[in-house]
Amino acid sequence: MAPTEIREISRSKASGGYVVKFEHDSPLSRCSMKFSVFVPPGYEKKNSKKYPILYWLSGLTCNEDNFMQKAGGKDKLAELGIVLVCPDTSPRGLGIEGEDDSWDLGTGAGFYVDATVEKWNGYNMYSYITQELWEVVNSNFNVDPSRAGIFGHSMGGHGAIVSGLRNPDKYKSVSAFAPIANPIDCPWGKKSLGAYLGTDNQEAWKVYDSTEVMKAYNGPSRTILVDQGTADNFLKEQLQTEKVAKVGNARVKVELRMQDGYDHSYFFISTFINDHLGFHAEKLKA
């Protein structure tokens, strides 16, 4: 099968490498999808060297640009020789009634699930990340898919943990910043899961819940690094981050670091991003 064509939109030099934005036609999403890539210094498509790769999943309202513009970490990525991919957070422009009515549902809020409610046809961000984008990246970039990791923030932290643990053959390392830890039991999660999956069978929600996925996990042993700010105004009602540290599955160790005084912003992420990159590099032997 021929590689999916990707079209370059922009390119900016950064930390000796490049941040490049692409788009491609996505059958799963029923639209064109954009993603940004950081390639480290010395990266050449024509060379045979294969680089380890990290996927970053952003949070509500974000797109493929937020991490690249705000999170820092590119000096560390350059030092480690890691390729980083940042996808968008939802399909865009599908013309679905209500998709632009609220910031926490629809556009910019795909929640990394595959919608089963017909109205949301095209909202397949779980399969987009773990299958379609995976193939697009592997066929168009010099990356080593046996050395791939995934991490994210908030909605993206939830997406990273769920995707990483449900696909341990693909993602060898997982970490998260302030993840939505138990979406079946918080307002953001109930709204999104109810809309995309329906409310008739809430048992089906569990495969997209980090806490529930951890409970059921029986794959290779994993250690997940989780950072959470103590001044995060979403911590108590929405994130409930401590729940992932209390699961008690011997196959999943959660290293939860409560960071005093930090909130939910990219100031928080940029402060600890290098720790996460080093964590992944060790797991991927970058």
PDB file of C-alpha atoms in Angstrom:
ATOM      1  CA  MET A   1       0.000   0.000   0.000  1.00  0.00           C
ATOM      2  CA  ALA A   2       1.364   3.405  -0.975  1.00  0.00           C
ATOM      3  CA  PRO A   3       2.212   5.804   1.864  1.00  0.00           C
ATOM      4  CA  THR A   4      -0.409   8.424   2.660  1.00  0.00           C
ATOM      5  CA  GLU A   5       0.554  11.702   1.016  1.00  0.00           C
ATOM      6  CA  ILE A   6       1.403  14.490   3.438  1.00  0.00           C
ATOM      7  CA  ARG A   7       1.564  18.141   2.429  1.00  0.00           C
ATOM      8  CA  GLU A   8       3.959  20.567   4.092  1.00  0.00           C
ATOM      9  CA  ILE A   9       2.298  23.771   5.320  1.00  0.00           C
ATOM     10  CA  SER A  10       5.121  25.535   7.143  1.00  0.00           C
ATOM     11  CA  ARG A  11       8.671  25.034   8.393  1.00  0.00           C
ATOM     12  CA  SER A  12      10.595  26.914  11.099  1.00  0.00           C
ATOM     13  CA  LYS A  13      14.085  26.246  12.398  1.00  0.00           C
ATOM     14  CA  ALA A  14      14.182  25.576  16.142  1.00  0.00           C
ATOM     15  CA  SER A  15      16.914  24.331  18.478  1.00  0.00           C
ATOM     16  CA  GLY A  16      19.031  23.339  15.488  1.00  0.00           C
ATOM     17  CA  GLY A  17      16.242  21.192  14.065  1.00  0.00           C
ATOM     18  CA  TYR A  18      12.921  22.091  12.491  1.00  0.00           C
ATOM     19  CA  VAL A  19       9.275  22.377  13.454  1.00  0.00           C
ATOM     20  CA  VAL A  20       7.292  21.391  10.372  1.00  0.00           C
ATOM     21  CA  LYS A  21       3.523  21.447   9.991  1.00  0.00           C
ATOM     22  CA  PHE A  22       1.806  18.996   7.650  1.00  0.00           C
ATOM     23  CA  GLU A  23      -1.692  18.055   6.604  1.00  0.00           C
ATOM     24  CA  HIS A  24      -3.087  14.882   5.101  1.00  0.00           C
ATOM     25  CA  ASP A  25      -6.439  13.522   4.010  1.00  0.00           C
ATOM     26  CA  SER A  26      -7.932  11.412   6.788  1.00  0.00           C
ATOM     27  CA  PRO A  27     -10.586   8.835   5.855  1.00  0.00           C
ATOM     28  CA  LEU A  28     -11.186   8.155   9.559  1.00  0.00           C
ATOM     29  CA  SER A  29     -11.844  11.819  10.309  1.00  0.00           C
ATOM     30  CA  ARG A  30     -13.692  12.645   7.067  1.00  0.00           C
ATOM     31  CA  CYS A  31     -11.531  15.755   6.617  1.00  0.00           C
ATOM     32  CA  SER A  32      -7.938  16.853   6.251  1.00  0.00           C
ATOM     33  CA  MET A  33      -5.979  16.636   9.505  1.00  0.00           C
ATOM     34  CA  LYS A  34      -2.959  18.667  10.533  1.00  0.00           C
ATOM     35  CA  PHE A  35      -0.019  17.696  12.700  1.00  0.00           C
ATOM     36  CA  SER A  36       3.283  19.297  13.638  1.00  0.00           C
ATOM     37  CA  VAL A  37       6.614  17.504  13.848  1.00  0.00           C
ATOM     38  CA  PHE A  38       9.918  18.429  15.464  1.00  0.00           C
ATOM     39  CA  VAL A  39      12.874  16.798  13.738  1.00  0.00           C
ATOM     40  CA  PRO A  40      16.227  17.088  15.539  1.00  0.00           C
ATOM     41  CA  PRO A  41      19.455  18.456  14.066  1.00  0.00           C
ATOM     42  CA  GLY A  42      20.908  16.172  11.413  1.00  0.00           C
ATOM     43  CA  TYR A  43      17.579  14.596  10.485  1.00  0.00           C
ATOM     44  CA  GLU A  44      17.441  13.854   6.761  1.00  0.00           C
ATOM     45  CA  LYS A  45      14.640  11.920   5.117  1.00  0.00           C
ATOM     46  CA  LYS A  46      17.111  10.430   2.621  1.00  0.00           C
ATOM     47  CA  ASN A  47      19.301   8.959   5.364  1.00  0.00           C
ATOM     48  CA  SER A  48      18.760   5.482   6.750  1.00  0.00           C
ATOM     49  CA  LYS A  49      19.058   6.425  10.443  1.00  0.00           C
ATOM     50  CA  LYS A  50      15.874   5.684  12.378  1.00  0.00           C
ATOM     51  CA  TYR A  51      14.934   7.980  15.266  1.00  0.00           C
ATOM     52  CA  PRO A  52      12.897   7.241  18.393  1.00  0.00           C
ATOM     53  CA  ILE A  53       9.556   9.016  18.350  1.00  0.00           C
ATOM     54  CA  LEU A  54       7.213  10.634  20.845  1.00  0.00           C
ATOM     55  CA  TYR A  55       3.561  11.506  20.331  1.00  0.00           C
ATOM     56  CA  TRP A  56       2.173  14.443  22.316  1.00  0.00           C
ATOM     57  CA  LEU A  57      -1.605  14.661  22.835  1.00  0.00           C
ATOM     58  CA  SER A  58      -2.877  18.129  23.707  1.00  0.00           C
ATOM     59  CA  GLY A  59      -5.815  19.143  25.861  1.00  0.00           C
ATOM     60  CA  LEU A  60      -9.208  20.756  25.343  1.00  0.00           C
ATOM     61  CA  THR A  61      -9.331  23.697  22.872  1.00  0.00           C
ATOM     62  CA  CYS A  62      -5.800  22.982  21.632  1.00  0.00           C
ATOM     63  CA  ASN A  63      -4.487  22.080  18.199  1.00  0.00           C
ATOM     64  CA  GLU A  64      -1.236  20.914  16.622  1.00  0.00           C
ATOM     65  CA  ASP A  65       0.541  24.190  17.483  1.00  0.00           C
ATOM     66  CA  ASN A  66       0.178  24.582  21.253  1.00  0.00           C
ATOM     67  CA  PHE A  67       2.969  22.306  22.385  1.00  0.00           C
ATOM     68  CA  MET A  68       5.425  23.527  19.777  1.00  0.00           C
ATOM     69  CA  GLN A  69       4.823  27.170  20.677  1.00  0.00           C
ATOM     70  CA  LYS A  70       4.491  26.970  24.461  1.00  0.00           C
ATOM     71  CA  ALA A  71       5.926  23.812  26.020  1.00  0.00           C
ATOM     72  CA  GLY A  72       9.645  24.255  25.432  1.00  0.00           C
ATOM     73  CA  GLY A  73      11.643  21.048  25.392  1.00  0.00           C
ATOM     74  CA  LYS A  74      13.019  21.367  21.867  1.00  0.00           C
ATOM     75  CA  ASP A  75      16.589  21.847  23.094  1.00  0.00           C
ATOM     76  CA  LYS A  76      16.201  18.592  25.030  1.00  0.00           C
ATOM     77  CA  LEU A  77      14.654  16.805  22.041  1.00  0.00           C
ATOM     78  CA  ALA A  78      17.579  18.008  19.935  1.00  0.00           C
ATOM     79  CA  GLU A  79      20.060  16.768  22.523  1.00  0.00           C
ATOM     80  CA  LEU A  80      18.349  13.377  22.770  1.00  0.00           C
ATOM     81  CA  GLY A  81      17.781  12.991  19.030  1.00  0.00           C
ATOM     82  CA  ILE A  82      14.048  12.331  19.281  1.00  0.00           C
ATOM     83  CA  VAL A  83      11.327  13.103  16.730  1.00  0.00           C
ATOM     84  CA  LEU A  84       8.147  14.557  18.278  1.00  0.00           C
ATOM     85  CA  VAL A  85       4.692  14.520  16.664  1.00  0.00           C
ATOM     86  CA  CYS A  86       1.821  16.766  17.808  1.00  0.00           C
ATOM     87  CA  PRO A  87      -1.566  15.978  16.221  1.00  0.00           C
ATOM     88  CA  ASP A  88      -4.703  18.086  16.343  1.00  0.00           C
ATOM     89  CA  THR A  89      -7.318  17.317  18.994  1.00  0.00           C
ATOM     90  CA  SER A  90     -10.354  16.716  16.765  1.00  0.00           C
ATOM     91  CA  PRO A  91     -11.638  16.740  13.209  1.00  0.00           C
ATOM     92  CA  ARG A  92     -12.567  20.210  12.001  1.00  0.00           C
ATOM     93  CA  GLY A  93     -15.263  21.583   9.745  1.00  0.00           C
ATOM     94  CA  LEU A  94     -17.459  18.503   9.516  1.00  0.00           C
ATOM     95  CA  GLY A  95     -20.610  20.602   9.742  1.00  0.00           C
ATOM     96  CA  ILE A  96     -22.031  18.644  12.663  1.00  0.00           C
ATOM     97  CA  GLU A  97     -24.767  20.504  14.505  1.00  0.00           C
ATOM     98  CA  GLY A  98     -23.391  21.794  17.794  1.00  0.00           C
ATOM     99  CA  GLU A  99     -19.733  20.961  17.148  1.00  0.00           C
ATOM    100  CA  ASP A 100     -18.713  24.595  17.712  1.00  0.00           C
ATOM    101  CA  ASP A 101     -21.209  25.466  20.459  1.00  0.00           C
ATOM    102  CA  SER A 102     -19.031  24.755  23.504  1.00  0.00           C
ATOM    103  CA  TRP A 103     -15.305  24.642  24.155  1.00  0.00           C
ATOM    104  CA  ASP A 104     -15.377  21.221  25.819  1.00  0.00           C
ATOM    105  CA  LEU A 105     -17.273  19.243  23.161  1.00  0.00           C
ATOM    106  CA  GLY A 106     -16.802  18.930  19.426  1.00  0.00           C
ATOM    107  CA  THR A 107     -14.141  21.024  17.720  1.00  0.00           C
ATOM    108  CA  GLY A 108     -10.913  20.954  19.730  1.00  0.00           C
ATOM    109  CA  ALA A 109     -12.381  18.385  22.101  1.00  0.00           C
ATOM    110  CA  GLY A 110     -12.326  14.976  20.431  1.00  0.00           C
ATOM    111  CA  PHE A 111     -11.470  13.328  23.774  1.00  0.00           C
ATOM    112  CA  TYR A 112      -9.416  10.614  22.050  1.00  0.00           C
ATOM    113  CA  VAL A 113     -12.370   8.250  21.667  1.00  0.00           C
ATOM    114  CA  ASP A 114     -14.056   6.621  18.672  1.00  0.00           C
ATOM    115  CA  ALA A 115     -17.601   7.966  18.586  1.00  0.00           C
ATOM    116  CA  THR A 116     -20.378   5.413  18.233  1.00  0.00           C
ATOM    117  CA  VAL A 117     -23.216   7.949  18.120  1.00  0.00           C
ATOM    118  CA  GLU A 118     -23.946   8.472  14.425  1.00  0.00           C
ATOM    119  CA  LYS A 119     -24.152  12.253  14.743  1.00  0.00           C
ATOM    120  CA  TRP A 120     -20.445  12.381  15.590  1.00  0.00           C
ATOM    121  CA  ASN A 121     -19.338  10.298  12.605  1.00  0.00           C
ATOM    122  CA  GLY A 122     -15.705  11.249  11.973  1.00  0.00           C
ATOM    123  CA  TYR A 123     -14.819  11.773  15.620  1.00  0.00           C
ATOM    124  CA  ASN A 124     -12.487   8.790  15.779  1.00  0.00           C
ATOM    125  CA  MET A 125      -9.502  10.321  17.529  1.00  0.00           C
ATOM    126  CA  TYR A 126      -8.550   7.114  19.349  1.00  0.00           C
ATOM    127  CA  SER A 127      -8.125   5.171  16.117  1.00  0.00           C
ATOM    128  CA  TYR A 128      -6.739   8.229  14.363  1.00  0.00           C
ATOM    129  CA  ILE A 129      -3.898   8.453  16.890  1.00  0.00           C
ATOM    130  CA  THR A 130      -3.202   4.748  17.364  1.00  0.00           C
ATOM    131  CA  GLN A 131      -3.719   3.572  13.773  1.00  0.00           C
ATOM    132  CA  GLU A 132      -4.024   6.159  11.013  1.00  0.00           C
ATOM    133  CA  LEU A 133      -1.516   8.756  12.237  1.00  0.00           C
ATOM    134  CA  TRP A 134       0.766   5.918  13.358  1.00  0.00           C
ATOM    135  CA  GLU A 135       0.903   4.608   9.777  1.00  0.00           C
ATOM    136  CA  VAL A 136       1.213   8.081   8.245  1.00  0.00           C
ATOM    137  CA  VAL A 137       4.198   8.920  10.431  1.00  0.00           C
ATOM    138  CA  ASN A 138       5.929   5.559  10.067  1.00  0.00           C
ATOM    139  CA  SER A 139       5.648   5.664   6.277  1.00  0.00           C
ATOM    140  CA  ASN A 140       6.761   9.280   5.841  1.00  0.00           C
ATOM    141  CA  PHE A 141       9.485   9.788   8.461  1.00  0.00           C
ATOM    142  CA  ASN A 142      12.709   8.061   9.466  1.00  0.00           C
ATOM    143  CA  VAL A 143      11.409   6.818  12.790  1.00  0.00           C
ATOM    144  CA  ASP A 144      11.766   3.517  14.597  1.00  0.00           C
ATOM    145  CA  PRO A 145       8.259   2.338  15.559  1.00  0.00           C
ATOM    146  CA  SER A 146       9.767  -0.091  18.058  1.00  0.00           C
ATOM    147  CA  ARG A 147      10.967   2.954  20.034  1.00  0.00           C
ATOM    148  CA  ALA A 148       7.765   4.994  20.356  1.00  0.00           C
ATOM    149  CA  GLY A 149       6.282   6.704  23.394  1.00  0.00           C
ATOM    150  CA  ILE A 150       3.180   8.758  24.088  1.00  0.00           C
ATOM    151  CA  PHE A 151       2.365  11.552  26.539  1.00  0.00           C
ATOM    152  CA  GLY A 152      -0.029  14.446  26.914  1.00  0.00           C
ATOM    153  CA  HIS A 153      -1.789  17.046  29.038  1.00  0.00           C
ATOM    154  CA  SER A 154      -5.260  17.050  30.606  1.00  0.00           C
ATOM    155  CA  MET A 155      -7.587  15.532  27.975  1.00  0.00           C
ATOM    156  CA  GLY A 156      -4.380  14.505  26.217  1.00  0.00           C
ATOM    157  CA  GLY A 157      -2.984  12.974  29.393  1.00  0.00           C
ATOM    158  CA  HIS A 158      -6.083  10.794  29.549  1.00  0.00           C
ATOM    159  CA  GLY A 159      -5.645   9.975  25.866  1.00  0.00           C
ATOM    160  CA  ALA A 160      -1.988   9.083  26.323  1.00  0.00           C
ATOM    161  CA  ILE A 161      -2.569   6.727  29.253  1.00  0.00           C
ATOM    162  CA  VAL A 162      -5.500   4.993  27.555  1.00  0.00           C
ATOM    163  CA  SER A 163      -3.740   4.722  24.186  1.00  0.00           C
ATOM    164  CA  GLY A 164      -0.465   3.644  25.742  1.00  0.00           C
ATOM    165  CA  LEU A 165      -1.908   0.907  27.931  1.00  0.00           C
ATOM    166  CA  ARG A 166      -4.338  -0.387  25.314  1.00  0.00           C
ATOM    167  CA  ASN A 167      -1.505  -0.608  22.772  1.00  0.00           C
ATOM    168  CA  PRO A 168       1.589  -1.686  24.718  1.00  0.00           C
ATOM    169  CA  ASP A 169       2.995  -3.277  21.564  1.00  0.00           C
ATOM    170  CA  LYS A 170       3.201   0.194  20.012  1.00  0.00           C
ATOM    171  CA  TYR A 171       4.006   2.560  22.874  1.00  0.00           C
ATOM    172  CA  LYS A 172       6.916   1.532  25.085  1.00  0.00           C
ATOM    173  CA  SER A 173       6.708   4.600  27.352  1.00  0.00           C
ATOM    174  CA  VAL A 174       3.817   6.648  28.756  1.00  0.00           C
ATOM    175  CA  SER A 175       3.611   9.838  30.814  1.00  0.00           C
ATOM    176  CA  ALA A 176       1.089  12.572  31.542  1.00  0.00           C
ATOM    177  CA  PHE A 177       0.644  16.088  32.854  1.00  0.00           C
ATOM    178  CA  ALA A 178      -2.540  16.649  34.885  1.00  0.00           C
ATOM    179  CA  PRO A 179      -4.548  13.905  33.159  1.00  0.00           C
ATOM    180  CA  ILE A 180      -8.320  13.541  33.373  1.00  0.00           C
ATOM    181  CA  ALA A 181      -7.859  10.388  35.407  1.00  0.00           C
ATOM    182  CA  ASN A 182     -11.399   9.063  35.791  1.00  0.00           C
ATOM    183  CA  PRO A 183     -13.612  10.564  33.061  1.00  0.00           C
ATOM    184  CA  ILE A 184     -16.554   8.257  33.756  1.00  0.00           C
ATOM    185  CA  ASP A 185     -16.827  10.103  37.079  1.00  0.00           C
ATOM    186  CA  CYS A 186     -16.242  13.781  36.247  1.00  0.00           C
ATOM    187  CA  PRO A 187     -18.256  16.470  34.428  1.00  0.00           C
ATOM    188  CA  TRP A 188     -15.929  16.810  31.415  1.00  0.00           C
ATOM    189  CA  GLY A 189     -15.833  13.065  30.940  1.00  0.00           C
ATOM    190  CA  LYS A 190     -19.535  12.462  31.392  1.00  0.00           C
ATOM    191  CA  LYS A 191     -20.337  15.198  28.869  1.00  0.00           C
ATOM    192  CA  SER A 192     -17.920  13.927  26.222  1.00  0.00           C
ATOM    193  CA  LEU A 193     -18.424  10.203  26.710  1.00  0.00           C
ATOM    194  CA  GLY A 194     -22.179  10.651  26.852  1.00  0.00           C
ATOM    195  CA  ALA A 195     -22.202  12.650  23.626  1.00  0.00           C
ATOM    196  CA  TYR A 196     -19.786  10.511  21.629  1.00  0.00           C
ATOM    197  CA  LEU A 197     -20.662   7.047  22.973  1.00  0.00           C
ATOM    198  CA  GLY A 198     -24.230   7.532  24.149  1.00  0.00           C
ATOM    199  CA  THR A 199     -25.675   7.151  27.626  1.00  0.00           C
ATOM    200  CA  ASP A 200     -27.430   3.800  27.175  1.00  0.00           C
ATOM    201  CA  ASN A 201     -24.369   1.628  27.833  1.00  0.00           C
ATOM    202  CA  GLN A 202     -22.040   3.406  30.212  1.00  0.00           C
ATOM    203  CA  GLU A 203     -20.068   0.189  30.653  1.00  0.00           C
ATOM    204  CA  ALA A 204     -18.658   0.934  27.186  1.00  0.00           C
ATOM    205  CA  TRP A 205     -17.145   4.145  28.540  1.00  0.00           C
ATOM    206  CA  LYS A 206     -14.618   2.234  30.637  1.00  0.00           C
ATOM    207  CA  VAL A 207     -12.259   1.456  27.739  1.00  0.00           C
ATOM    208  CA  TYR A 208     -11.626   5.224  27.541  1.00  0.00           C
ATOM    209  CA  ASP A 209     -11.071   5.751  31.260  1.00  0.00           C
ATOM    210  CA  SER A 210      -7.465   5.777  32.510  1.00  0.00           C
ATOM    211  CA  THR A 211      -8.334   4.425  35.944  1.00  0.00           C
ATOM    212  CA  GLU A 212     -10.469   1.610  34.541  1.00  0.00           C
ATOM    213  CA  VAL A 213      -7.936   0.733  31.833  1.00  0.00           C
ATOM    214  CA  MET A 214      -5.221   0.550  34.493  1.00  0.00           C
ATOM    215  CA  LYS A 215      -7.345  -1.792  36.599  1.00  0.00           C
ATOM    216  CA  ALA A 216      -7.807  -4.158  33.657  1.00  0.00           C
ATOM    217  CA  TYR A 217      -4.273  -3.927  32.274  1.00  0.00           C
ATOM    218  CA  ASN A 218      -2.399  -7.230  31.980  1.00  0.00           C
ATOM    219  CA  GLY A 219       0.358  -6.362  29.507  1.00  0.00           C
ATOM    220  CA  PRO A 220       4.094  -5.816  30.015  1.00  0.00           C
ATOM    221  CA  SER A 221       5.071  -3.956  33.176  1.00  0.00           C
ATOM    222  CA  ARG A 222       4.865  -0.200  32.764  1.00  0.00           C
ATOM    223  CA  THR A 223       5.919   2.767  34.871  1.00  0.00           C
ATOM    224  CA  ILE A 224       3.962   5.943  34.122  1.00  0.00           C
ATOM    225  CA  LEU A 225       5.281   9.349  35.139  1.00  0.00           C
ATOM    226  CA  VAL A 226       2.492  11.768  36.115  1.00  0.00           C
ATOM    227  CA  ASP A 227       3.012  15.390  37.140  1.00  0.00           C
ATOM    228  CA  GLN A 228       0.176  17.350  38.767  1.00  0.00           C
ATOM    229  CA  GLY A 229       0.162  20.921  40.036  1.00  0.00           C
ATOM    230  CA  THR A 230      -1.327  21.450  43.495  1.00  0.00           C
ATOM    231  CA  ALA A 231      -2.788  24.830  42.450  1.00  0.00           C
ATOM    232  CA  ASP A 232      -4.594  23.369  39.431  1.00  0.00           C
ATOM    233  CA  ASN A 233      -8.156  24.686  39.666  1.00  0.00           C
ATOM    234  CA  PHE A 234      -9.454  21.580  37.829  1.00  0.00           C
ATOM    235  CA  LEU A 235      -7.784  19.082  40.152  1.00  0.00           C
ATOM    236  CA  LYS A 236     -10.586  18.221  42.559  1.00  0.00           C
ATOM    237  CA  GLU A 237     -13.664  18.232  40.328  1.00  0.00           C
ATOM    238  CA  GLN A 238     -12.349  17.252  36.890  1.00  0.00           C
ATOM    239  CA  LEU A 239      -8.919  15.634  37.016  1.00  0.00           C
ATOM    240  CA  GLN A 240      -8.948  13.586  40.240  1.00  0.00           C
ATOM    241  CA  THR A 241      -5.372  12.679  39.367  1.00  0.00           C
ATOM    242  CA  GLU A 242      -4.702  10.792  42.578  1.00  0.00           C
ATOM    243  CA  LYS A 243      -7.041   8.012  41.394  1.00  0.00           C
ATOM    244  CA  VAL A 244      -4.502   6.641  38.917  1.00  0.00           C
ATOM    245  CA  ALA A 245      -1.965   6.292  41.721  1.00  0.00           C
ATOM    246  CA  LYS A 246      -4.405   4.249  43.813  1.00  0.00           C
ATOM    247  CA  VAL A 247      -5.326   1.557  41.291  1.00  0.00           C
ATOM    248  CA  GLY A 248      -2.951  -1.001  42.748  1.00  0.00           C
ATOM    249  CA  ASN A 249      -2.289  -3.055  39.603  1.00  0.00           C
ATOM    250  CA  ALA A 250       1.174  -4.578  40.044  1.00  0.00           C
ATOM    251  CA  ARG A 251       1.779  -4.334  36.301  1.00  0.00           C
ATOM    252  CA  VAL A 252       1.379  -0.533  36.271  1.00  0.00           C
ATOM    253  CA  LYS A 253       3.450   1.626  38.571  1.00  0.00           C
ATOM    254  CA  VAL A 254       2.423   5.290  38.666  1.00  0.00           C
ATOM    255  CA  GLU A 255       5.063   7.783  39.721  1.00  0.00           C
ATOM    256  CA  LEU A 256       2.808  10.678  40.760  1.00  0.00           C
ATOM    257  CA  ARG A 257       4.628  13.914  41.527  1.00  0.00           C
ATOM    258  CA  MET A 258       2.507  16.632  43.125  1.00  0.00           C
ATOM    259  CA  GLN A 259       4.162  19.913  42.149  1.00  0.00           C
ATOM    260  CA  ASP A 260       3.571  22.581  44.773  1.00  0.00           C
ATOM    261  CA  GLY A 261       1.915  25.776  43.565  1.00  0.00           C
ATOM    262  CA  TYR A 262       1.708  24.910  39.862  1.00  0.00           C
ATOM    263  CA  ASP A 263      -1.533  25.325  37.916  1.00  0.00           C
ATOM    264  CA  HIS A 264      -2.963  23.747  34.739  1.00  0.00           C
ATOM    265  CA  SER A 265      -1.120  25.942  32.246  1.00  0.00           C
ATOM    266  CA  TYR A 266       1.777  25.542  29.846  1.00  0.00           C
ATOM    267  CA  PHE A 267       3.933  27.343  32.423  1.00  0.00           C
ATOM    268  CA  PHE A 268       3.555  24.144  34.444  1.00  0.00           C
ATOM    269  CA  ILE A 269       4.254  21.914  31.455  1.00  0.00           C
ATOM    270  CA  SER A 270       7.315  23.877  30.349  1.00  0.00           C
ATOM    271  CA  THR A 271       8.799  23.634  33.845  1.00  0.00           C
ATOM    272  CA  PHE A 272       8.806  19.835  33.901  1.00  0.00           C
ATOM    273  CA  ILE A 273       8.869  18.898  30.210  1.00  0.00           C
ATOM    274  CA  ASN A 274      12.556  18.011  30.222  1.00  0.00           C
ATOM    275  CA  ASP A 275      11.965  15.524  33.044  1.00  0.00           C
ATOM    276  CA  HIS A 276       9.380  13.783  30.894  1.00  0.00           C
ATOM    277  CA  LEU A 277      11.584  13.783  27.814  1.00  0.00           C
ATOM    278  CA  GLY A 278      14.404  12.241  29.835  1.00  0.00           C
ATOM    279  CA  PHE A 279      11.986   9.664  31.257  1.00  0.00           C
ATOM    280  CA  HIS A 280      10.915   8.623  27.756  1.00  0.00           C
ATOM    281  CA  ALA A 281      14.470   8.654  26.415  1.00  0.00           C
ATOM    282  CA  GLU A 282      15.513   6.192  29.096  1.00  0.00           C
ATOM    283  CA  LYS A 283      12.619   3.860  28.268  1.00  0.00           C
ATOM    284  CA  LEU A 284      13.283   4.140  24.529  1.00  0.00           C
ATOM    285  CA  LYS A 285      17.068   4.130  24.934  1.00  0.00           C
ATOM    286  CA  ALA A 286      17.310   7.258  22.837  1.00  0.00           C
TER     287      ALA A 286
END
